[in-house]
Coordinates of C-alpha atoms in Angstrom, one line a residue:
Chain Z
M275 CA 22.5 24.0 20.8
S276 CA 18.8 23.4 21.2
V277 CA 17.4 24.7 17.6
F278 CA 16.0 26.9 18.9
G279 CA 19.3 28.5 18.9
L280 CA 19.5 28.3 15.1
K281 CA 19.5 31.6 13.2
V282 CA 17.6 32.3 9.7
G283 CA 19.0 30.2 6.7
Q284 CA 21.3 27.3 9.2
C285 CA 21.2 24.3 8.7
G286 CA 21.4 21.7 11.9
R287 CA 21.6 17.9 12.5
I288 CA 19.7 17.0 14.9
T289 CA 21.9 15.0 18.0
A290 CA 19.3 14.4 20.2
V291 CA 15.6 14.9 21.0
K292 CA 14.2 15.1 24.4
A293 CA 11.0 15.1 24.8
R294 CA 8.3 12.9 26.4
G295 CA 6.0 11.1 25.7
G296 CA 2.8 12.3 23.1
V297 CA 5.2 15.8 22.7
A298 CA 7.8 13.3 21.1
A299 CA 5.7 10.8 19.0
R300 CA 3.9 14.2 17.3
L301 CA 7.6 15.4 16.1
S302 CA 8.7 12.2 15.8
A303 CA 5.4 11.8 12.8
L304 CA 7.2 14.7 11.6
G305 CA 10.1 13.6 11.0
I306 CA 12.5 15.9 13.3
V307 CA 13.7 13.0 15.0
C308 CA 18.0 11.9 15.3
G309 CA 20.0 12.6 12.1
A310 CA 17.7 13.9 10.2
E311 CA 18.6 17.7 9.1
V312 CA 16.5 20.5 10.2
T313 CA 17.4 24.3 8.7
A314 CA 16.4 27.1 10.6
L315 CA 13.2 28.7 7.5
A316 CA 12.3 32.1 9.8
F317 CA 10.8 32.6 13.4
S318 CA 6.7 33.8 14.7
L319 CA 5.9 37.3 16.9
F320 CA 8.6 38.2 19.7
N321 CA 10.7 34.4 18.6
S322 CA 7.7 32.8 20.5
S323 CA 7.8 29.6 17.7
I324 CA 10.4 28.4 15.0
L325 CA 9.6 27.4 11.6
L326 CA 11.7 24.1 10.5
G327 CA 12.6 23.4 7.1
V328 CA 12.1 19.3 7.9
G329 CA 13.3 17.3 4.6
Y330 CA 9.9 18.3 2.6
T331 CA 8.2 19.5 4.9
R332 CA 7.6 23.4 6.9
V333 CA 6.5 22.7 11.4
A334 CA 6.5 25.2 12.9
V335 CA 8.0 24.4 16.9
R336 CA 7.3 26.5 20.4
R337 CA 10.1 27.9 22.0
A338 CA 9.6 25.3 25.1
V339 CA 9.7 21.9 22.7
A340 CA 11.5 23.2 20.2
Q341 CA 14.6 23.4 23.0
C342 CA 14.3 19.7 23.8
I343 CA 15.8 19.0 20.4
E344 CA 19.2 19.7 19.5
V345 CA 21.5 20.2 16.8
E346 CA 25.3 20.1 15.6
V347 CA 25.1 23.2 13.2
C348 CA 26.5 21.8 9.6
K349 CA 29.6 23.4 8.6
Chain L
M144 CA -18.6 -2.4 2.7
Q145 CA -17.0 0.5 5.2
I146 CA -14.4 1.9 3.0
V147 CA -12.8 5.6 5.7
L148 CA -9.7 8.0 4.4
A149 CA -7.2 8.6 5.8
G150 CA -3.2 10.7 5.5
N151 CA -1.6 13.6 8.1
P152 CA -3.8 16.9 7.7
N153 CA -3.7 19.1 4.8
A154 CA -3.7 16.6 2.4
G155 CA -7.1 16.4 0.6
K156 CA -9.0 14.0 2.1
T157 CA -12.6 15.5 1.8
T158 CA -12.1 16.7 -1.8
L159 CA -11.5 13.6 -2.3
F160 CA -14.5 12.9 -0.5
N161 CA -16.2 15.5 -1.8
A162 CA -15.7 14.3 -5.6
L163 CA -16.7 10.0 -4.8
T164 CA -20.1 11.5 -2.9
G165 CA -21.3 13.7 -4.7
S166 CA -21.0 15.9 -0.7
R167 CA -20.0 19.4 -0.1
L168 CA -18.1 18.8 3.2
K169 CA -14.9 22.1 4.0
T170 CA -12.4 21.9 2.9
G171 CA -9.6 24.1 3.0
N172 CA -6.0 24.9 2.5
F173 CA -4.9 24.1 6.2
H174 CA -3.6 21.3 8.7
G175 CA -7.1 20.2 10.9
V176 CA -10.2 21.7 8.8
T177 CA -12.5 18.7 9.5
T178 CA -12.3 18.3 12.8
T179 CA -14.5 15.5 12.9
S180 CA -15.8 11.5 11.0
F181 CA -18.2 12.1 8.1
T182 CA -20.3 8.4 6.7
K183 CA -22.1 8.9 3.8
N184 CA -23.5 5.7 1.9
V185 CA -23.0 5.5 -2.7
K186 CA -24.4 2.4 -3.8
G187 CA -23.6 -0.2 -1.0
V188 CA -20.3 1.3 -0.7
S189 CA -20.4 3.5 2.6
F190 CA -17.2 5.8 2.4
T191 CA -16.1 8.0 6.1
D192 CA -14.4 11.0 5.6
S193 CA -12.0 10.9 8.8
P194 CA -9.6 14.0 10.4
G195 CA -5.7 13.9 9.6
L196 CA -4.2 12.3 11.8
Y197 CA 0.2 11.9 11.9
S198 CA 0.4 7.9 14.1
F199 CA -2.7 6.4 16.6
E200 CA -1.5 8.1 19.8
A201 CA -4.7 10.4 19.6
Y202 CA -1.9 14.0 19.6
T203 CA -5.5 15.7 20.1
M204 CA -9.5 15.3 20.4
E205 CA -9.3 15.0 16.3
E206 CA -6.0 12.4 15.8
G207 CA -8.5 10.5 18.6
E208 CA -11.7 10.3 16.2
A209 CA -9.5 9.1 12.9
A210 CA -8.3 6.0 14.8
K211 CA -11.2 4.9 16.1
S212 CA -12.8 5.0 12.3
I213 CA -9.9 3.3 10.3
R214 CA -9.7 0.7 12.9
S215 CA -13.3 0.0 12.2
A216 CA -12.6 0.1 8.2
D217 CA -13.1 -2.5 6.2
S218 CA -10.9 -0.9 3.5
I219 CA -9.1 2.3 4.2
I220 CA -8.6 5.0 1.0
N221 CA -4.8 6.2 2.4
V222 CA -4.7 9.8 0.7
V223 CA -1.1 11.4 0.1
D224 CA -0.1 14.8 -0.4
A225 CA 2.5 14.2 -3.3
L226 CA 4.6 17.1 -1.9
T227 CA 5.6 15.6 1.7
L228 CA 5.3 11.7 0.3
E229 CA 8.8 10.5 2.5
N230 CA 6.4 12.2 5.7
S231 CA 3.3 10.9 4.5
L232 CA 4.4 7.5 4.2
R233 CA 5.5 6.8 8.0
L234 CA 1.6 6.9 8.5
T235 CA 1.3 4.5 5.0
S236 CA 3.3 2.3 7.3
K237 CA 1.5 1.8 9.8
L238 CA -2.0 1.6 8.5
I239 CA -0.8 -1.2 5.9
A240 CA 1.1 -3.6 8.5
L241 CA -3.3 -2.1 11.1
N242 CA -5.6 -3.2 6.8
R243 CA -3.7 -4.8 4.1
N244 CA -7.5 -3.7 2.9
T245 CA -5.4 -0.3 1.6
V246 CA -4.9 2.0 -1.4
V247 CA -2.3 5.1 -1.9
Y248 CA -4.0 8.0 -3.3
L249 CA -2.1 11.0 -4.3
T250 CA -2.7 14.5 -4.7
K251 CA -1.1 17.5 -5.8
T252 CA 1.3 15.7 -8.2
K253 CA 1.3 18.5 -10.1
A254 CA 2.0 20.5 -7.7
L255 CA 4.8 18.6 -7.3
A256 CA 6.2 18.7 -11.2
A257 CA 5.6 22.8 -11.2
R258 CA 8.5 22.8 -8.9
G259 CA 10.9 19.8 -10.6
G260 CA 10.0 16.6 -8.3
H261 CA 7.8 13.6 -10.0
V262 CA 6.6 11.1 -8.4
D263 CA 6.4 6.9 -10.2
A264 CA 3.0 5.7 -9.1
A265 CA 3.7 2.3 -10.5
A266 CA 7.6 2.3 -8.8
L267 CA 5.7 3.0 -5.5
E268 CA 2.4 1.0 -6.1
K269 CA 5.9 -2.1 -6.1
F270 CA 8.5 -0.2 -2.8
L271 CA 5.1 -1.2 -0.5
G272 CA 3.3 -3.4 -2.0
V273 CA 0.2 -1.9 -2.1
P274 CA -1.8 -1.0 -5.1
V275 CA -1.0 3.0 -5.9
Y276 CA -3.6 5.7 -8.0
D277 CA -2.4 9.0 -8.8
C278 CA -5.7 10.1 -11.1
P279 CA -8.8 12.0 -12.0
P280 CA -11.4 11.7 -8.4
A281 CA -13.7 10.0 -11.0
Q282 CA -11.8 7.5 -12.7
F283 CA -11.2 6.2 -9.4
K284 CA -14.4 6.6 -8.0
K285 CA -14.9 4.3 -11.3
L286 CA -12.4 2.3 -10.1
V287 CA -13.6 1.5 -6.2
L288 CA -17.0 1.5 -7.4
S289 CA -16.9 -1.5 -9.7
G290 CA -14.3 -3.3 -6.9
S291 CA -11.1 -3.3 -8.6
A292 CA -9.0 -0.7 -6.7
L293 CA -7.4 -3.6 -4.8
H294 CA -5.6 -5.9 -6.7
P295 CA -2.4 -7.5 -4.7
V296 CA 0.3 -6.1 -5.3
T297 CA 3.8 -7.6 -5.6
R298 CA 6.2 -5.6 -3.4
E299 CA 10.0 -5.5 -4.2
D300 CA 12.7 -3.8 -2.7
M301 CA 14.6 -0.2 -4.5
P302 CA 16.0 3.0 -3.6
F303 CA 13.4 5.9 -2.8
A304 CA 14.8 7.8 -4.9
E305 CA 13.9 5.1 -7.6
V306 CA 10.3 5.9 -6.8
Y307 CA 10.1 10.1 -5.2
C308 CA 11.9 13.1 -6.1
G309 CA 11.2 16.1 -3.7
G310 CA 11.4 19.3 -6.4
N311 CA 12.5 22.6 -4.9
Y312 CA 11.1 22.7 -1.6
K313 CA 12.9 26.1 -0.1
I314 CA 11.3 28.6 0.5
R315 CA 10.7 31.0 -2.6
M316 CA 11.4 35.0 -2.4
V317 CA 7.6 35.4 -3.4
E318 CA 6.8 33.2 0.3
R319 CA 9.3 35.0 2.9
P320 CA 7.1 37.7 2.9
F321 CA 4.5 35.6 4.3
Y322 CA 6.5 34.5 6.6
S323 CA 8.1 37.4 7.8
K324 CA 6.9 38.8 11.4
I325 CA 6.3 42.1 10.2
Y326 CA 5.2 42.0 7.5
A327 CA 3.2 38.8 7.8
P328 CA 0.6 41.3 9.7
L329 CA 0.8 43.9 7.9
I330 CA -0.2 42.0 5.1
F331 CA -2.8 40.9 6.3
V332 CA -4.2 44.3 8.3
A333 CA -3.1 45.4 4.8
V334 CA -6.2 42.6 3.7
M335 CA -8.8 42.7 5.7
L336 CA -8.1 47.3 5.0
L337 CA -8.6 46.6 1.3
T338 CA -11.9 44.1 1.7
F339 CA -13.4 46.6 4.2
F340 CA -12.6 49.5 1.4
L341 CA -13.9 48.1 -1.6
T342 CA -17.2 46.5 0.7
F343 CA -18.5 49.6 2.5
Y344 CA -16.5 53.1 1.7
P345 CA -19.8 54.5 -0.6
A346 CA -18.4 54.3 -5.2
M347 CA -16.9 50.8 -4.3
P348 CA -18.5 47.9 -5.6
G349 CA -19.6 46.4 -2.3
A350 CA -21.9 49.7 -1.6
L351 CA -23.3 50.1 -5.5
L352 CA -23.7 46.5 -5.4
K353 CA -26.7 46.8 -2.0
D354 CA -27.5 49.4 -2.8
W355 CA -28.7 48.4 -7.2
L356 CA -29.8 45.4 -5.3
E357 CA -32.5 47.2 -2.8
G358 CA -33.5 48.8 -4.9
L359 CA -34.2 46.5 -7.6
I360 CA -36.3 43.6 -4.1
C361 CA -37.4 46.0 -2.0
D362 CA -38.6 48.8 -3.8
R363 CA -39.0 48.1 -8.2
L364 CA -40.2 43.4 -7.3
A365 CA -42.4 44.9 -4.3
Q366 CA -44.4 48.1 -5.5
Y367 CA -45.0 45.2 -8.8
L368 CA -45.9 42.5 -6.8
S369 CA -48.1 44.6 -4.4
S370 CA -50.2 46.3 -7.8
R371 CA -51.0 43.4 -8.8
M372 CA -52.3 41.6 -5.8
T373 CA -56.0 42.5 -5.3
N374 CA -56.6 41.4 -0.4
A375 CA -54.9 44.7 1.0
A376 CA -53.8 42.6 3.4
F377 CA -51.4 40.3 1.7
A378 CA -50.1 42.6 -0.2
S379 CA -48.6 44.5 2.9
F380 CA -48.1 40.5 4.2
F381 CA -45.6 39.4 1.6
C382 CA -44.0 42.9 0.6
E383 CA -43.7 44.9 3.3
G384 CA -43.5 41.4 6.0
V385 CA -41.3 39.3 3.7
L386 CA -40.2 41.1 1.1
G387 CA -38.9 43.8 2.7
G388 CA -37.3 41.6 5.2
V389 CA -35.5 38.8 3.0
G390 CA -35.0 41.4 0.7
G391 CA -33.3 44.0 3.2
V392 CA -31.1 41.4 3.9
L393 CA -30.3 39.1 0.4
S394 CA -28.8 43.2 -0.6
F395 CA -25.6 42.5 1.8
A396 CA -25.3 39.8 -0.3
P397 CA -22.4 41.8 -2.7
Q398 CA -20.8 42.8 0.6
L399 CA -20.8 39.2 2.1
A400 CA -18.5 37.8 -1.3
L401 CA -16.6 40.7 -0.8
L402 CA -15.1 39.3 2.2
W403 CA -15.6 35.7 2.0
L404 CA -13.9 36.1 -1.2
A405 CA -10.2 37.7 1.4
L406 CA -11.7 34.9 3.5
I407 CA -11.3 32.3 1.4
L408 CA -7.8 33.6 -0.4
L409 CA -6.5 33.6 2.3
D410 CA -7.1 30.4 3.4
E411 CA -6.5 28.7 -0.4
S412 CA -3.4 30.1 -1.5
G413 CA -1.2 29.0 2.3
A414 CA -1.9 32.4 3.4
M415 CA -4.0 31.8 7.0
S416 CA -1.5 28.6 7.4
A417 CA 1.3 30.6 7.3
L418 CA -0.1 34.1 9.3
C419 CA -0.7 31.1 12.7
F420 CA 2.6 30.5 13.3
V421 CA 3.7 34.2 12.8
T422 CA 1.5 35.4 14.7
D423 CA 1.7 32.2 17.2
G424 CA 3.7 34.4 19.5
L425 CA 1.2 37.2 19.8
F426 CA -1.3 34.8 21.4
E427 CA 1.2 32.9 23.1
R428 CA 1.0 35.8 25.3
V429 CA -3.1 35.1 26.5
N430 CA -2.0 31.9 26.5
L431 CA -3.3 30.6 23.6
S432 CA -0.8 29.5 20.2
G433 CA -1.3 29.8 16.2
R434 CA -4.2 27.6 15.8
A435 CA -6.2 30.3 17.3
A436 CA -5.8 31.9 14.3
F437 CA -7.4 29.6 12.7
S438 CA -10.0 29.7 15.1
L439 CA -10.5 33.4 15.3
I440 CA -10.1 34.1 11.3
S441 CA -12.3 31.2 10.4
G442 CA -15.3 33.0 13.0
L443 CA -15.3 36.7 10.7
G444 CA -16.5 33.8 7.9
C445 CA -19.4 32.1 10.6
T446 CA -19.0 31.4 14.9
A447 CA -20.9 27.8 14.7
A448 CA -17.9 26.9 12.1
A449 CA -15.1 28.4 14.4
I450 CA -16.2 26.0 16.9
T451 CA -16.1 23.1 15.4
T452 CA -12.4 24.2 14.5
T453 CA -10.9 24.7 17.5
R454 CA -10.7 20.5 18.0
G455 CA -8.2 20.5 16.8
F456 CA -6.5 22.5 19.8
A457 CA -3.9 19.5 22.6
K458 CA -5.1 21.2 25.9
N459 CA -8.8 21.1 26.9
S460 CA -8.6 24.4 28.4
S461 CA -6.9 26.0 24.9
R462 CA -10.0 25.2 23.3
L463 CA -12.9 26.3 26.1
R464 CA -10.8 29.3 26.1
T465 CA -11.4 29.8 22.9
I466 CA -14.3 28.8 22.2
A467 CA -15.5 31.7 25.1
V468 CA -13.7 33.9 23.1
L469 CA -15.3 33.4 19.3
P470 CA -18.6 34.8 19.4
Y471 CA -16.7 38.8 20.0
V472 CA -15.5 38.0 15.9
P473 CA -17.7 39.9 14.3
C474 CA -18.8 37.3 12.0
G475 CA -20.2 38.0 8.5
A476 CA -23.9 38.0 9.5
K477 CA -23.3 40.8 12.0
L478 CA -22.3 42.4 9.3
P479 CA -25.9 43.7 8.2
V480 CA -27.1 44.4 11.1
F481 CA -24.3 46.7 11.5
L482 CA -24.6 48.4 8.8
T483 CA -28.1 49.1 9.1
F484 CA -27.2 50.9 12.4
L485 CA -24.3 52.9 10.6
S486 CA -24.3 53.7 7.3
P487 CA -27.8 56.7 8.3
L488 CA -25.0 58.1 10.1
F489 CA -21.7 58.7 8.5
A490 CA -22.0 58.6 4.6
D491 CA -19.0 56.7 5.3
P492 CA -18.8 53.9 7.8
F493 CA -15.6 52.4 6.1
P494 CA -13.9 54.1 9.5
A495 CA -16.3 52.8 12.0
V496 CA -17.3 49.2 11.0
C497 CA -13.5 48.6 10.4
L498 CA -13.1 49.9 14.1
L499 CA -16.0 47.2 15.4
Y500 CA -13.6 44.2 13.5
F501 CA -10.8 45.6 14.4
S502 CA -12.5 46.2 19.2
G503 CA -13.9 42.7 18.4
I504 CA -10.4 40.6 17.2
A505 CA -9.1 42.4 20.6
L506 CA -11.5 41.9 23.6
A507 CA -11.0 38.1 21.4
L508 CA -7.1 38.8 22.7
I509 CA -7.6 40.4 26.4
I510 CA -10.3 37.6 27.4
S511 CA -8.7 35.7 26.7
L512 CA -5.7 37.3 28.7
I513 CA -8.3 37.2 31.8
Q514 CA -9.6 34.2 31.4
H515 CA -7.7 31.5 33.5
G516 CA -5.8 28.4 31.7
D517 CA -2.7 27.1 30.7
G518 CA -0.6 27.9 27.8
E519 CA -0.8 26.5 25.0
G520 CA 1.8 23.9 23.3
L521 CA 2.5 24.5 18.9
I522 CA 3.7 21.9 16.5
T523 CA 1.5 22.2 13.3
E524 CA 2.9 21.0 9.4
I525 CA 2.6 25.0 7.7
T526 CA 1.4 24.8 3.8
P527 CA 3.4 26.4 1.4
I528 CA 1.9 29.7 -0.6
T529 CA 1.4 28.9 -3.8
L530 CA -1.4 30.8 -5.8
P531 CA -5.0 29.8 -4.6
S532 CA -6.6 27.9 -7.5
F533 CA -9.9 29.6 -9.3
N534 CA -12.2 26.7 -9.1
A535 CA -11.4 26.0 -6.0
V536 CA -12.0 30.2 -5.2
K537 CA -15.4 29.1 -7.5
N538 CA -16.1 26.6 -5.8
K539 CA -16.7 27.9 -2.2
L540 CA -17.6 30.5 -3.0
C541 CA -21.0 29.6 -4.7
F542 CA -21.8 27.3 -1.8
Q543 CA -21.3 30.2 0.8
L544 CA -23.4 32.1 -1.3
T545 CA -25.9 30.0 -2.4
S546 CA -25.8 28.8 1.6
F547 CA -27.0 32.6 2.2
I548 CA -29.7 32.4 0.4
I549 CA -31.6 28.9 0.5
K550 CA -30.9 30.7 4.5
V551 CA -32.5 33.8 4.5
T552 CA -35.1 33.0 2.1
T553 CA -36.1 30.0 4.1
I554 CA -35.0 31.3 7.7
V555 CA -35.7 34.7 8.2
A556 CA -37.8 34.6 5.8
T557 CA -40.2 32.8 8.9
F558 CA -39.2 34.7 10.7
C559 CA -40.5 38.1 8.9
M560 CA -43.6 36.1 8.4
A561 CA -44.5 35.3 11.9
G562 CA -43.0 39.0 13.2
W563 CA -45.3 40.3 10.6
L564 CA -47.6 38.5 11.5
L565 CA -47.8 38.8 15.9
S566 CA -47.0 43.2 14.6
H567 CA -50.6 42.6 13.2
L568 CA -52.3 40.9 15.3
N569 CA -53.7 42.2 18.4
F570 CA -55.0 39.1 21.0
R571 CA -57.8 37.8 20.0
L572 CA -56.2 37.1 16.4
Q573 CA -57.9 40.4 14.5
F574 CA -55.5 42.3 12.1
C575 CA -55.4 45.3 14.3
G576 CA -52.8 48.5 13.5
V577 CA -48.4 47.3 14.6
E578 CA -49.2 49.7 17.9
E579 CA -52.2 47.6 19.2
G580 CA -50.4 44.4 18.0
I581 CA -49.2 41.1 20.2
L582 CA -45.3 41.7 19.5
S583 CA -46.4 45.9 20.7
H584 CA -46.8 44.8 23.6
I585 CA -44.5 41.8 24.6
C586 CA -41.4 44.3 23.3
R587 CA -43.1 46.9 25.2
A588 CA -42.7 44.8 28.3
L589 CA -39.5 44.3 27.8
L590 CA -37.7 47.5 27.0
P591 CA -36.7 48.5 30.2
L592 CA -33.9 46.4 29.6
F593 CA -32.6 48.6 26.7
A594 CA -34.0 51.1 27.2
P595 CA -30.0 52.7 29.4
M596 CA -28.8 51.5 26.3
G597 CA -31.1 54.4 24.3
V598 CA -32.7 51.9 22.7
N599 CA -36.8 53.4 23.1
D600 CA -38.6 51.8 20.3
W601 CA -40.7 48.9 20.8
R602 CA -39.4 47.3 17.1
L603 CA -36.0 47.7 18.3
C604 CA -36.0 45.3 21.2
Y605 CA -37.7 42.7 19.0
A606 CA -35.0 42.8 16.3
F607 CA -32.4 42.7 19.2
I608 CA -34.7 39.1 20.4
T609 CA -34.3 37.9 16.3
G610 CA -31.0 38.1 16.1
F611 CA -30.8 35.5 19.2
A612 CA -32.0 32.8 16.5
A613 CA -29.8 34.5 13.1
K614 CA -27.9 37.6 13.6
E615 CA -29.5 38.0 10.1
N616 CA -33.0 38.9 10.8
V617 CA -32.2 42.3 13.5
A618 CA -31.0 44.3 10.0
A619 CA -34.5 41.9 8.5
T620 CA -36.9 42.4 11.1
I621 CA -35.2 46.4 11.3
S622 CA -35.8 46.6 6.9
M623 CA -39.9 44.6 7.8
L624 CA -40.8 46.9 10.6
M625 CA -39.2 50.3 10.6
G626 CA -37.8 50.6 7.1
S627 CA -34.6 51.1 8.6
C628 CA -33.2 53.1 12.1
T629 CA -31.9 56.5 12.5
L630 CA -30.4 56.8 15.8
P631 CA -28.6 59.2 17.6
L632 CA -24.5 58.7 17.4
P633 CA -25.0 57.2 20.7
A634 CA -27.8 54.7 21.4
A635 CA -26.2 53.7 17.2
A636 CA -22.8 53.1 18.7
A637 CA -23.9 51.3 22.6
C638 CA -26.6 49.0 19.3
C639 CA -23.1 47.6 17.4
V640 CA -21.4 47.0 20.3
F641 CA -24.9 45.3 21.6
I642 CA -24.3 42.7 18.9
L643 CA -20.7 42.8 18.4
T644 CA -20.5 40.5 22.3
C645 CA -24.5 39.7 22.4
P646 CA -24.2 35.2 22.4
A647 CA -23.5 34.4 18.9
C648 CA -27.0 33.0 18.0
I649 CA -28.6 29.6 17.8
S650 CA -26.1 27.8 15.3
A651 CA -23.3 28.9 17.7
F652 CA -24.6 27.8 20.2
A653 CA -26.0 24.0 19.4
S654 CA -21.8 23.7 17.5
S655 CA -21.1 24.7 21.7
C656 CA -23.5 22.5 22.7
R657 CA -22.3 19.2 21.2
E658 CA -18.1 20.2 22.0
I659 CA -18.3 21.7 25.2
G660 CA -21.9 19.7 27.3
L661 CA -25.2 22.3 27.2
P662 CA -24.4 22.9 31.2
R663 CA -20.7 25.3 29.9
T664 CA -22.6 27.0 26.9
L665 CA -26.2 28.8 29.0
L666 CA -23.2 29.6 31.6
Y667 CA -20.6 30.9 28.8
N668 CA -23.8 32.6 26.8
A669 CA -25.5 34.3 30.0
A670 CA -22.1 36.0 31.2
Q671 CA -21.8 38.0 27.7
L672 CA -25.7 38.4 27.8
L673 CA -25.1 40.5 30.8
F674 CA -21.3 41.6 29.8
A675 CA -23.2 42.7 26.1
F676 CA -25.9 44.8 28.2
A677 CA -22.8 46.3 30.2
L678 CA -21.3 47.0 27.7
A679 CA -23.8 49.0 25.9
Y680 CA -25.3 51.0 29.0
A681 CA -21.2 52.3 29.4
T682 CA -20.9 53.4 25.7
H683 CA -24.1 54.8 25.7
F684 CA -23.1 56.5 28.7
I685 CA -19.9 57.6 27.6
F686 CA -21.2 58.5 24.6
T687 CA -23.6 60.4 25.5
L688 CA -21.1 62.1 28.1
L689 CA -18.7 63.2 25.2

C-alpha cells in the first residue's frame, strides 16, 4: 500500500518509490528511499498531505507524491 | 579567496554568515528563508551566503542559484544541522567530491544534547576525512581568517553509531497541537487575535503606548521646539510639517512592535513551519501549496520581503500567482493608516481592524483561486517546535524597529518636507495659504477619481498618492496636513478598502520587478489599482445604503 494509507503513529518500511525526475531526486535527498523506515506523524487539513518521520527528519509530502511511495507496515 | 557557505535549508548558514561578516541578513526557523546569494568581503576573504539545497538537481530556483555559487567557490564551509546530521551528510559527501577544500561547521549541537543526543566532532572529522568544527562562531571566524581552518585529515572507516546519536527525535506531547489539523489553525487565529487585542484594544499596552508617544513627540516636543524658534515659517515647516508627520507615524512603533513580535515568535518557535504543513489542504484548494502560507504570513510584516520568499516555489505559475495576491495581505505599514481612519469612528477599533486583516488574507486566497494555473506540489522538511531563543527574538525585533525608525526619519520625513513646501508655495514660488498652494491645485484635479469613495478633501487625495512610495506616508501626510481625519463611516470604510487592495509600495514594486520583470509587474499593479478603485466605490455605495 502507499504511505498515505498509514495511520497516525504507524510505521512502514519503504518497498518502492515510483516517482521520476526532480521529485524522485528530492525524495531521495530527504531520505525517502527503498528500505528506509517511515512513521506517519500527522495529516494536514482536508488530508491533502502527510507528515512523515524519516530518521531524524520530518518531511511533509503531498498526497499525489505520497501515493508513489509504497510501504509494508512494520510489525 | 572565495568561500561559499553551503548546506541544507535551515541549517544555520545565514546565522553563521552574519557572525562571520557582521551582516544583518534575514534569518528564520523555516526551510527556505534565504532565496538569493549574498557576498561580502572581510579582510580580503569573500564570503558568500547561499540558499539551502539538498542536491545539485535544482528542484527550485533557489537551489539552482545555490548550486551555481557553490561550483564557483575556492573553498566551501558546509554548515550542517546536528539535529538531522544523517540526512545532511548526503550533501556533505557531494560537496567533498566537488571541492576538497571543504570544512564542516556543526550547528544546533546544544539542541541535540537537549534531546539526549550527541555528536563527536573529532570522530566525525575522521569519518568524513575533512575538518569538522563545533565551536562558537567568533572562534571559527578567527580560524577561517587566519587560514588555519583547512588542514589535511586522514579518513578512517568507523561505524556511524560511534560518531553520532540522534537522541529522542519523536514528536513530543507539547508539539502535537501544532501538527493537529484542528488545533493548529485555532492556535494561529488565537495568537493573531491576542496580538490584535494587545495592540489595538483601548487601555491595552499597544494603544496606551501609542497615545503616550504621540503626545510626547507631536505635542510636547513640537511645542517646546516651536517656542524656541524665532522664524515662524521655519517653526511651521519643522514642527507641523516634519514633526507632525513623522511623529504621527513614529507613535505607531509600539503597536507595530507587538505585531512583529508575534510574527517573530511564530517563526522562531517553528510554529510557522508546522502551520505551512497543516494549512496545505487549504492552499491546495486555491492551486497553491502550504509553502504559500509562509509567503502570506511574511506579507503581514512586509510585502517586499514576502515577494522574495516565492523563489522557493517549484513551479513558476505558483510563484506568479502568489506574487499577484501578496499585496492584498495587509503589511505592517498599512496598520497606522487603518487606525488613522478607524480611530475617530470607533472607541474600540479592534473588531474593525481584525476584520480588515482577515479580509485581506481571504481576498488573497479567493483571487488565487480565480487565477488560472496548475497546482503546486509539496515536498518539504518541517522544523521541530522549540522555545524561541530570547537573543534571536530580541535581535530581530530591535533590527525591525531600527529599520522602521530609519525609514520614517528619512523617506517619510522627505515626503513630509516636500509635501509641506508644495502645499505652502504657489506656482510663483511664494509662500501662501495651504488652499492656494501647488499641491492643492494638482490634487483638486485628481479629486474626481476619489469622489465616489466619499473623499472630497484634496489633502486626503495627496495622502493616497504619497502611499505609493511608502504606506507610512499616508498616515504621516494626514497627520501633517489635517491633524486627524474624521470621515463618515461609508467613506472611512471605502478608504480602508482602498488601502487594503491598492498596489503595495515602491519597495514591493522593485522586488516584484526583480522577480518577474517590469512589464508583468506594471500589468499586475494596473489591474490592482483598477480593482482597488472599483472595490472602494462599491464599499462606499453599500455602506451608504446600510
